[in-house]
Each structure stands twice: as C-alpha cells, then as structure tokens.
C-alpha cells in the first residue's frame, strides 16, 4: 500500500513550457485534490475531484487543468508555466470529506521552479 | 467562506516542555483535522477530530465545536516535533462538501 504517490519530486521549467504533475493513490479514495504551498501562505486548494469524471475548481485554479479518468489518478497540468507558479505542489486524497472519519492523506510533494 | 486562525504563529521550546496550539474557526464544522509538516516537507495527518478529544502518544487534541475552536497538546516535546502544524476545516453548508480550508500554521521549533 503506497498511499499517495507524486512524480516528479523536483522540476525546473522555463516560462511558457507545459508539463504534467502526476498523482496516484491506491486506497480507492473517491476524493482527490491538489494544493500549492507558498512561503507564508499556507496551503491553497487548486482543483479537486469527488470521483472519476468529476472535477471542480478550488481557490487558485487559474493556469492549471485537471482531469479524473480513473479513481486512482489525478494529474495536474500546467499549460504555459509562469514564474508565479513556482511553488511546492501537494496532492491529497481521502474518502469524501463530508463523510465521517475522512482523514486526508498527502503525497510527498513536487517542488517546481519556473525561470 | 469559513475563516481559520491558528495561534501562535511561532513557538520555540526547550526539549521536554509542553505546549498548546490553538485553531479558531468562524463557523460550525463537520470535519476538522490537524497535520504536522516536518522539516523535510512531508505532511502527516495527526488527528481527524470534528468534536471531542483524542490522544495518540504524547499528542492529544480537543475540539469544542460549539465554541468554534480546537486545541493540539504536545507533551514532553522532542526535537522531532519541530515543523509546522496545520489545522484544516470543512463547513457543513459548504456547497460541495469538498473544500477543506487550511489555517496558516504554527511553526514549532524544539531545541535540544
């Protein structure tokens, strides 16, 4: 049971490049989400999904796309990277957050630098 | 949306000391969790505690939902307790029931 797996761990992009951050979970969780963490700003929700085929925007969705074709995978796409997207990105999963006893499990993060 | 405030923002302790971290929230909640982010950046779930009290070793947490706050107690602190502690909440009336809101965290440093 690997939990939540994120790849890559580190990435450097040039402005305008695109890339996909991968996230996979093996706990059969219906809920998956992406957060970014910037110094002094805590964790901010980018996008989330409550099941395959269902996604929705979080607090800071601009510049990012997501899809959820399977229960296990929830990739985050940067279409045209900008320096403002330099951050640490975390993927997380749980059973539905409104369900009782739904602790959130995080991946180990991806540190992205855009130059 | 719901507001989450954590205090203190920074805390420095000597090894062996006890501490209390606080999380205030602006509305009723049906989901409250505490997380520890270690110095390597990993986020570990400590407690799922929308109400009541739980204990896990030297850590315990209490949520008083009617008064809209939660407390995280760390006893006999160790250097490995250093890191950032986050509180996250979900309000029941939040439309999709899926948007956990995080506080800005308490930075804890435990010195040997």
PDB file of C-alpha atoms in Angstrom:
ATOM      1  CA  UNK A   1       0.000   0.000   0.000  1.00  0.00           C
ATOM      2  CA  UNK A   2       1.967   3.012  -1.300  1.00  0.00           C
ATOM      3  CA  UNK A   3      -0.614   5.671  -0.316  1.00  0.00           C
ATOM      4  CA  UNK A   4      -0.402   8.835  -2.439  1.00  0.00           C
ATOM      5  CA  UNK A   5       2.439   8.921  -4.959  1.00  0.00           C
ATOM      6  CA  UNK A   6       3.548  12.106  -6.688  1.00  0.00           C
ATOM      7  CA  UNK A   7       6.024  12.440  -9.525  1.00  0.00           C
ATOM      8  CA  UNK A   8       8.351  14.114 -10.190  1.00  0.00           C
ATOM      9  CA  UNK A   9       9.829  15.285  -6.866  1.00  0.00           C
ATOM     10  CA  UNK A  10      11.606  18.235  -8.458  1.00  0.00           C
ATOM     11  CA  UNK A  11      11.113  20.062 -11.750  1.00  0.00           C
ATOM     12  CA  UNK A  12      12.561  23.156 -13.374  1.00  0.00           C
ATOM     13  CA  UNK A  13      10.672  24.732 -16.259  1.00  0.00           C
ATOM     14  CA  UNK A  14      11.202  27.728 -18.460  1.00  0.00           C
ATOM     15  CA  UNK A  15       8.451  30.296 -18.818  1.00  0.00           C
ATOM     16  CA  UNK A  16       5.907  29.126 -21.377  1.00  0.00           C
ATOM     17  CA  UNK A  17       6.686  25.421 -21.124  1.00  0.00           C
ATOM     18  CA  UNK A  18       3.974  22.945 -20.245  1.00  0.00           C
ATOM     19  CA  UNK A  19       4.115  19.906 -18.021  1.00  0.00           C
ATOM     20  CA  UNK A  20       2.006  17.444 -16.058  1.00  0.00           C
ATOM     21  CA  UNK A  21       2.413  16.627 -12.387  1.00  0.00           C
ATOM     22  CA  UNK A  22       1.347  13.081 -11.719  1.00  0.00           C
ATOM     23  CA  UNK A  23      -0.610  11.858  -8.698  1.00  0.00           C
ATOM     24  CA  UNK A  24      -1.794   8.338  -7.982  1.00  0.00           C
ATOM     25  CA  UNK A  25      -3.400   6.729  -4.940  1.00  0.00           C
ATOM     26  CA  UNK A  26      -4.031   3.067  -4.171  1.00  0.00           C
ATOM     27  CA  UNK A  27      -6.541   3.469  -1.319  1.00  0.00           C
ATOM     28  CA  UNK A  28      -9.658   3.580  -3.537  1.00  0.00           C
ATOM     29  CA  UNK A  29     -10.356   7.116  -2.342  1.00  0.00           C
ATOM     30  CA  UNK A  30     -13.124   8.981  -4.140  1.00  0.00           C
ATOM     31  CA  UNK A  31     -11.783  12.421  -3.236  1.00  0.00           C
ATOM     32  CA  UNK A  32      -8.515  13.795  -4.642  1.00  0.00           C
ATOM     33  CA  UNK A  33      -7.152  17.313  -4.580  1.00  0.00           C
ATOM     34  CA  UNK A  34      -4.188  19.496  -5.493  1.00  0.00           C
ATOM     35  CA  UNK A  35      -2.756  22.193  -3.220  1.00  0.00           C
ATOM     36  CA  UNK A  36       0.070  24.620  -3.660  1.00  0.00           C
ATOM     37  CA  UNK A  37       2.178  25.833  -0.760  1.00  0.00           C
ATOM     38  CA  UNK A  38       3.948  29.151  -0.881  1.00  0.00           C
ATOM     39  CA  UNK A  39       6.008  30.712   1.928  1.00  0.00           C
ATOM     40  CA  UNK A  40       3.794  32.415   4.487  1.00  0.00           C
ATOM     41  CA  UNK A  41       0.569  31.474   2.698  1.00  0.00           C
ATOM     42  CA  UNK A  42      -0.235  28.004   3.967  1.00  0.00           C
ATOM     43  CA  UNK A  43      -1.904  25.524   1.641  1.00  0.00           C
ATOM     44  CA  UNK A  44      -4.246  26.741  -1.069  1.00  0.00           C
ATOM     45  CA  UNK A  45      -6.605  24.469  -2.989  1.00  0.00           C
ATOM     46  CA  UNK A  46      -6.121  24.470  -6.778  1.00  0.00           C
ATOM     47  CA  UNK A  47      -8.564  21.814  -8.044  1.00  0.00           C
ATOM     48  CA  UNK A  48     -10.336  18.823  -6.583  1.00  0.00           C
ATOM     49  CA  UNK A  49     -12.364  15.816  -7.648  1.00  0.00           C
ATOM     50  CA  UNK A  50     -15.037  13.793  -5.851  1.00  0.00           C
ATOM     51  CA  UNK A  51     -14.893  10.885  -8.285  1.00  0.00           C
ATOM     52  CA  UNK A  52     -13.953   9.746 -11.764  1.00  0.00           C
ATOM     53  CA  UNK A  53     -15.210  12.192 -14.369  1.00  0.00           C
ATOM     54  CA  UNK A  54     -15.935  14.931 -11.807  1.00  0.00           C
ATOM     55  CA  UNK A  55     -13.627  17.889 -11.153  1.00  0.00           C
ATOM     56  CA  UNK A  56     -14.086  21.347  -9.721  1.00  0.00           C
ATOM     57  CA  UNK A  57     -12.108  24.486  -9.062  1.00  0.00           C
ATOM     58  CA  UNK A  58     -10.569  25.425  -5.764  1.00  0.00           C
ATOM     59  CA  UNK A  59      -9.270  28.749  -4.524  1.00  0.00           C
ATOM     60  CA  UNK A  60      -6.481  29.295  -7.098  1.00  0.00           C
ATOM     61  CA  UNK A  61      -7.355  27.388 -10.315  1.00  0.00           C
ATOM     62  CA  UNK A  62      -6.058  29.799 -12.968  1.00  0.00           C
ATOM     63  CA  UNK A  63      -3.247  28.389 -15.114  1.00  0.00           C
ATOM     64  CA  UNK A  64      -3.964  24.772 -14.153  1.00  0.00           C
ATOM     65  CA  UNK A  65      -6.067  21.999 -15.650  1.00  0.00           C
ATOM     66  CA  UNK A  66      -7.055  18.642 -14.194  1.00  0.00           C
ATOM     67  CA  UNK A  67      -8.881  15.518 -15.284  1.00  0.00           C
ATOM     68  CA  UNK A  68     -10.012  12.386 -13.470  1.00  0.00           C
ATOM     69  CA  UNK A  69     -10.418   9.499 -15.860  1.00  0.00           C
ATOM     70  CA  UNK A  70      -9.835   6.826 -13.199  1.00  0.00           C
ATOM     71  CA  UNK A  71     -10.325   6.624  -9.430  1.00  0.00           C
ATOM     72  CA  UNK A  72      -6.570   6.186  -8.932  1.00  0.00           C
ATOM     73  CA  UNK A  73      -5.086   9.064 -10.963  1.00  0.00           C
ATOM     74  CA  UNK A  74      -5.461  12.839 -10.780  1.00  0.00           C
ATOM     75  CA  UNK A  75      -2.869  14.651 -12.933  1.00  0.00           C
ATOM     76  CA  UNK A  76      -2.333  18.410 -12.753  1.00  0.00           C
ATOM     77  CA  UNK A  77      -1.410  20.176 -15.994  1.00  0.00           C
ATOM     78  CA  UNK A  78       0.387  23.486 -16.313  1.00  0.00           C
ATOM     79  CA  UNK A  79      -0.443  24.745 -19.781  1.00  0.00           C
ATOM     80  CA  UNK A  80       2.050  27.619 -20.038  1.00  0.00           C
ATOM     81  CA  UNK A  81       4.258  27.897 -16.982  1.00  0.00           C
ATOM     82  CA  UNK A  82       4.809  31.290 -15.367  1.00  0.00           C
ATOM     83  CA  UNK A  83       7.267  32.321 -12.610  1.00  0.00           C
ATOM     84  CA  UNK A  84       4.248  32.888 -10.316  1.00  0.00           C
ATOM     85  CA  UNK A  85       3.671  29.127 -10.439  1.00  0.00           C
ATOM     86  CA  UNK A  86       6.969  28.452  -8.677  1.00  0.00           C
ATOM     87  CA  UNK A  87       5.780  26.590  -5.593  1.00  0.00           C
ATOM     88  CA  UNK A  88       5.558  23.253  -3.850  1.00  0.00           C
ATOM     89  CA  UNK A  89       2.595  21.198  -5.053  1.00  0.00           C
ATOM     90  CA  UNK A  90       0.858  18.589  -2.946  1.00  0.00           C
ATOM     91  CA  UNK A  91      -1.674  16.004  -3.991  1.00  0.00           C
ATOM     92  CA  UNK A  92      -4.020  14.606  -1.351  1.00  0.00           C
ATOM     93  CA  UNK A  93      -6.790  12.026  -1.159  1.00  0.00           C
ATOM     94  CA  UNK A  94      -9.477  10.774   1.204  1.00  0.00           C
ATOM     95  CA  UNK A  95     -12.922   9.315   1.253  1.00  0.00           C
ATOM     96  CA  UNK A  96     -15.444  12.125   0.704  1.00  0.00           C
ATOM     97  CA  UNK A  97     -14.593  14.954   3.163  1.00  0.00           C
ATOM     98  CA  UNK A  98     -18.207  15.259   4.282  1.00  0.00           C
ATOM     99  CA  UNK A  99     -18.173  11.603   5.326  1.00  0.00           C
ATOM    100  CA  UNK A 100     -17.446  10.754   8.919  1.00  0.00           C
ATOM    101  CA  UNK A 101     -13.811   9.897   9.689  1.00  0.00           C
ATOM    102  CA  UNK A 102     -12.281  11.055   6.401  1.00  0.00           C
ATOM    103  CA  UNK A 103      -8.629  11.881   7.153  1.00  0.00           C
ATOM    104  CA  UNK A 104      -6.740  13.487   4.289  1.00  0.00           C
ATOM    105  CA  UNK A 105      -3.579  11.731   3.080  1.00  0.00           C
ATOM    106  CA  UNK A 106      -0.869  13.752   1.328  1.00  0.00           C
ATOM    107  CA  UNK A 107       1.785  12.829  -1.187  1.00  0.00           C
ATOM    108  CA  UNK A 108       5.377  13.940  -0.614  1.00  0.00           C
ATOM    109  CA  UNK A 109       5.118  16.966  -2.876  1.00  0.00           C
ATOM    110  CA  UNK A 110       6.641  18.283  -6.094  1.00  0.00           C
ATOM    111  CA  UNK A 111       8.960  21.294  -5.908  1.00  0.00           C
ATOM    112  CA  UNK A 112       8.505  23.293  -9.108  1.00  0.00           C
ATOM    113  CA  UNK A 113      10.686  26.199 -10.212  1.00  0.00           C
ATOM    114  CA  UNK A 114       9.777  28.303 -13.238  1.00  0.00           C
ATOM    115  CA  UNK A 115      12.550  30.521 -14.582  1.00  0.00           C
TER     116      UNK A 115
ATOM    117  CA  UNK B   1     -16.194  31.152   3.299  1.00  0.00           C
ATOM    118  CA  UNK B   2     -15.071  29.838   6.620  1.00  0.00           C
ATOM    119  CA  UNK B   3     -12.079  31.535   8.263  1.00  0.00           C
ATOM    120  CA  UNK B   4      -9.399  29.605  10.151  1.00  0.00           C
ATOM    121  CA  UNK B   5      -6.946  31.265  12.515  1.00  0.00           C
ATOM    122  CA  UNK B   6      -4.076  29.483  14.213  1.00  0.00           C
ATOM    123  CA  UNK B   7      -2.075  30.710  17.154  1.00  0.00           C
ATOM    124  CA  UNK B   8       0.646  31.305  17.993  1.00  0.00           C
ATOM    125  CA  UNK B   9       2.275  31.719  14.575  1.00  0.00           C
ATOM    126  CA  UNK B  10       5.671  30.772  16.007  1.00  0.00           C
ATOM    127  CA  UNK B  11       6.665  28.831  19.099  1.00  0.00           C
ATOM    128  CA  UNK B  12      10.135  27.958  20.405  1.00  0.00           C
ATOM    129  CA  UNK B  13      10.515  25.357  23.155  1.00  0.00           C
ATOM    130  CA  UNK B  14      13.200  23.501  25.006  1.00  0.00           C
ATOM    131  CA  UNK B  15      13.072  19.744  24.734  1.00  0.00           C
ATOM    132  CA  UNK B  16      10.805  18.295  27.401  1.00  0.00           C
ATOM    133  CA  UNK B  17       8.442  21.261  27.573  1.00  0.00           C
ATOM    134  CA  UNK B  18       4.705  21.078  26.951  1.00  0.00           C
ATOM    135  CA  UNK B  19       2.782  23.238  24.500  1.00  0.00           C
ATOM    136  CA  UNK B  20      -0.723  24.067  23.325  1.00  0.00           C
ATOM    137  CA  UNK B  21      -1.570  25.128  19.785  1.00  0.00           C
ATOM    138  CA  UNK B  22      -4.914  26.691  19.007  1.00  0.00           C
ATOM    139  CA  UNK B  23      -7.188  26.710  15.961  1.00  0.00           C
ATOM    140  CA  UNK B  24     -10.179  29.059  15.849  1.00  0.00           C
ATOM    141  CA  UNK B  25     -12.779  28.812  13.101  1.00  0.00           C
ATOM    142  CA  UNK B  26     -15.550  31.182  12.124  1.00  0.00           C
ATOM    143  CA  UNK B  27     -18.421  28.746  11.516  1.00  0.00           C
ATOM    144  CA  UNK B  28     -19.634  25.330  12.529  1.00  0.00           C
ATOM    145  CA  UNK B  29     -17.656  22.437  11.067  1.00  0.00           C
ATOM    146  CA  UNK B  30     -18.220  18.773  10.330  1.00  0.00           C
ATOM    147  CA  UNK B  31     -14.608  17.975   9.522  1.00  0.00           C
ATOM    148  CA  UNK B  32     -11.522  19.210  11.389  1.00  0.00           C
ATOM    149  CA  UNK B  33      -8.035  17.780  11.026  1.00  0.00           C
ATOM    150  CA  UNK B  34      -4.578  18.506  12.397  1.00  0.00           C
ATOM    151  CA  UNK B  35      -1.448  17.966  10.317  1.00  0.00           C
ATOM    152  CA  UNK B  36       2.280  18.098  11.005  1.00  0.00           C
ATOM    153  CA  UNK B  37       4.646  19.199   8.255  1.00  0.00           C
ATOM    154  CA  UNK B  38       8.126  18.010   9.155  1.00  0.00           C
ATOM    155  CA  UNK B  39      11.315  19.888   8.192  1.00  0.00           C
ATOM    156  CA  UNK B  40      11.563  17.733   5.050  1.00  0.00           C
ATOM    157  CA  UNK B  41       8.188  18.988   3.887  1.00  0.00           C
ATOM    158  CA  UNK B  42       6.110  15.859   4.446  1.00  0.00           C
ATOM    159  CA  UNK B  43       2.537  16.424   5.628  1.00  0.00           C
ATOM    160  CA  UNK B  44       1.337  13.863   8.144  1.00  0.00           C
ATOM    161  CA  UNK B  45      -2.238  13.588   9.359  1.00  0.00           C
ATOM    162  CA  UNK B  46      -2.280  13.696  13.162  1.00  0.00           C
ATOM    163  CA  UNK B  47      -5.954  13.760  14.058  1.00  0.00           C
ATOM    164  CA  UNK B  48      -9.387  13.749  12.474  1.00  0.00           C
ATOM    165  CA  UNK B  49     -11.355  15.458  15.235  1.00  0.00           C
ATOM    166  CA  UNK B  50     -14.533  17.417  14.391  1.00  0.00           C
ATOM    167  CA  UNK B  51     -15.538  17.150  18.050  1.00  0.00           C
ATOM    168  CA  UNK B  52     -14.378  15.619  21.311  1.00  0.00           C
ATOM    169  CA  UNK B  53     -10.934  14.539  22.441  1.00  0.00           C
ATOM    170  CA  UNK B  54      -8.396  12.106  21.051  1.00  0.00           C
ATOM    171  CA  UNK B  55      -4.950  11.058  22.179  1.00  0.00           C
ATOM    172  CA  UNK B  56      -2.051   9.484  20.352  1.00  0.00           C
ATOM    173  CA  UNK B  57       1.051   9.034  22.480  1.00  0.00           C
ATOM    174  CA  UNK B  58       2.392  12.424  23.563  1.00  0.00           C
ATOM    175  CA  UNK B  59      -0.090  14.262  21.342  1.00  0.00           C
ATOM    176  CA  UNK B  60      -3.709  14.927  22.077  1.00  0.00           C
ATOM    177  CA  UNK B  61      -6.377  17.130  20.554  1.00  0.00           C
ATOM    178  CA  UNK B  62      -9.658  18.571  21.720  1.00  0.00           C
ATOM    179  CA  UNK B  63     -12.313  20.239  19.599  1.00  0.00           C
ATOM    180  CA  UNK B  64     -15.100  22.253  21.217  1.00  0.00           C
ATOM    181  CA  UNK B  65     -17.367  22.606  18.220  1.00  0.00           C
ATOM    182  CA  UNK B  66     -19.963  24.776  19.990  1.00  0.00           C
ATOM    183  CA  UNK B  67     -17.267  27.344  20.818  1.00  0.00           C
ATOM    184  CA  UNK B  68     -15.519  27.008  17.456  1.00  0.00           C
ATOM    185  CA  UNK B  69     -12.025  26.097  18.486  1.00  0.00           C
ATOM    186  CA  UNK B  70      -9.656  23.171  18.606  1.00  0.00           C
ATOM    187  CA  UNK B  71      -6.507  22.650  20.666  1.00  0.00           C
ATOM    188  CA  UNK B  72      -3.494  20.472  19.961  1.00  0.00           C
ATOM    189  CA  UNK B  73      -1.434  19.499  23.005  1.00  0.00           C
ATOM    190  CA  UNK B  74       2.150  18.329  22.747  1.00  0.00           C
ATOM    191  CA  UNK B  75       3.641  16.960  25.948  1.00  0.00           C
ATOM    192  CA  UNK B  76       7.308  16.294  26.704  1.00  0.00           C
ATOM    193  CA  UNK B  77       8.303  17.794  23.356  1.00  0.00           C
ATOM    194  CA  UNK B  78      11.137  16.293  21.343  1.00  0.00           C
ATOM    195  CA  UNK B  79      13.285  17.779  18.580  1.00  0.00           C
ATOM    196  CA  UNK B  80      11.433  15.561  16.109  1.00  0.00           C
ATOM    197  CA  UNK B  81       8.247  17.508  16.919  1.00  0.00           C
ATOM    198  CA  UNK B  82       9.693  20.530  15.123  1.00  0.00           C
ATOM    199  CA  UNK B  83       7.895  21.678  11.995  1.00  0.00           C
ATOM    200  CA  UNK B  84       4.659  23.376  11.068  1.00  0.00           C
ATOM    201  CA  UNK B  85       1.304  22.333  12.490  1.00  0.00           C
ATOM    202  CA  UNK B  86      -1.771  22.975  10.363  1.00  0.00           C
ATOM    203  CA  UNK B  87      -5.431  22.896  11.179  1.00  0.00           C
ATOM    204  CA  UNK B  88      -7.942  22.297   8.341  1.00  0.00           C
ATOM    205  CA  UNK B  89     -11.732  22.502   8.472  1.00  0.00           C
ATOM    206  CA  UNK B  90     -14.834  21.878   6.371  1.00  0.00           C
ATOM    207  CA  UNK B  91     -18.086  23.719   6.976  1.00  0.00           C
ATOM    208  CA  UNK B  92     -21.231  21.561   6.582  1.00  0.00           C
ATOM    209  CA  UNK B  93     -23.017  24.157   4.496  1.00  0.00           C
ATOM    210  CA  UNK B  94     -20.120  24.336   2.019  1.00  0.00           C
ATOM    211  CA  UNK B  95     -21.928  23.502  -1.202  1.00  0.00           C
ATOM    212  CA  UNK B  96     -19.890  20.603  -2.499  1.00  0.00           C
ATOM    213  CA  UNK B  97     -18.751  19.395   0.896  1.00  0.00           C
ATOM    214  CA  UNK B  98     -15.286  19.041  -0.527  1.00  0.00           C
ATOM    215  CA  UNK B  99     -13.238  22.164   0.133  1.00  0.00           C
ATOM    216  CA  UNK B 100     -11.097  21.859   3.210  1.00  0.00           C
ATOM    217  CA  UNK B 101      -9.762  25.225   4.341  1.00  0.00           C
ATOM    218  CA  UNK B 102      -6.331  25.357   5.963  1.00  0.00           C
ATOM    219  CA  UNK B 103      -5.049  27.757   8.549  1.00  0.00           C
ATOM    220  CA  UNK B 104      -1.650  29.359   8.063  1.00  0.00           C
ATOM    221  CA  UNK B 105       0.010  27.104  10.581  1.00  0.00           C
ATOM    222  CA  UNK B 106       2.095  27.288  13.750  1.00  0.00           C
ATOM    223  CA  UNK B 107       5.857  26.991  13.276  1.00  0.00           C
ATOM    224  CA  UNK B 108       7.219  24.952  16.195  1.00  0.00           C
ATOM    225  CA  UNK B 109      10.928  24.739  16.962  1.00  0.00           C
ATOM    226  CA  UNK B 110      12.092  22.386  19.720  1.00  0.00           C
ATOM    227  CA  UNK B 111      15.667  22.972  20.817  1.00  0.00           C
ATOM    228  CA  UNK B 112      17.787  20.235  22.434  1.00  0.00           C
TER     229      UNK B 112
END
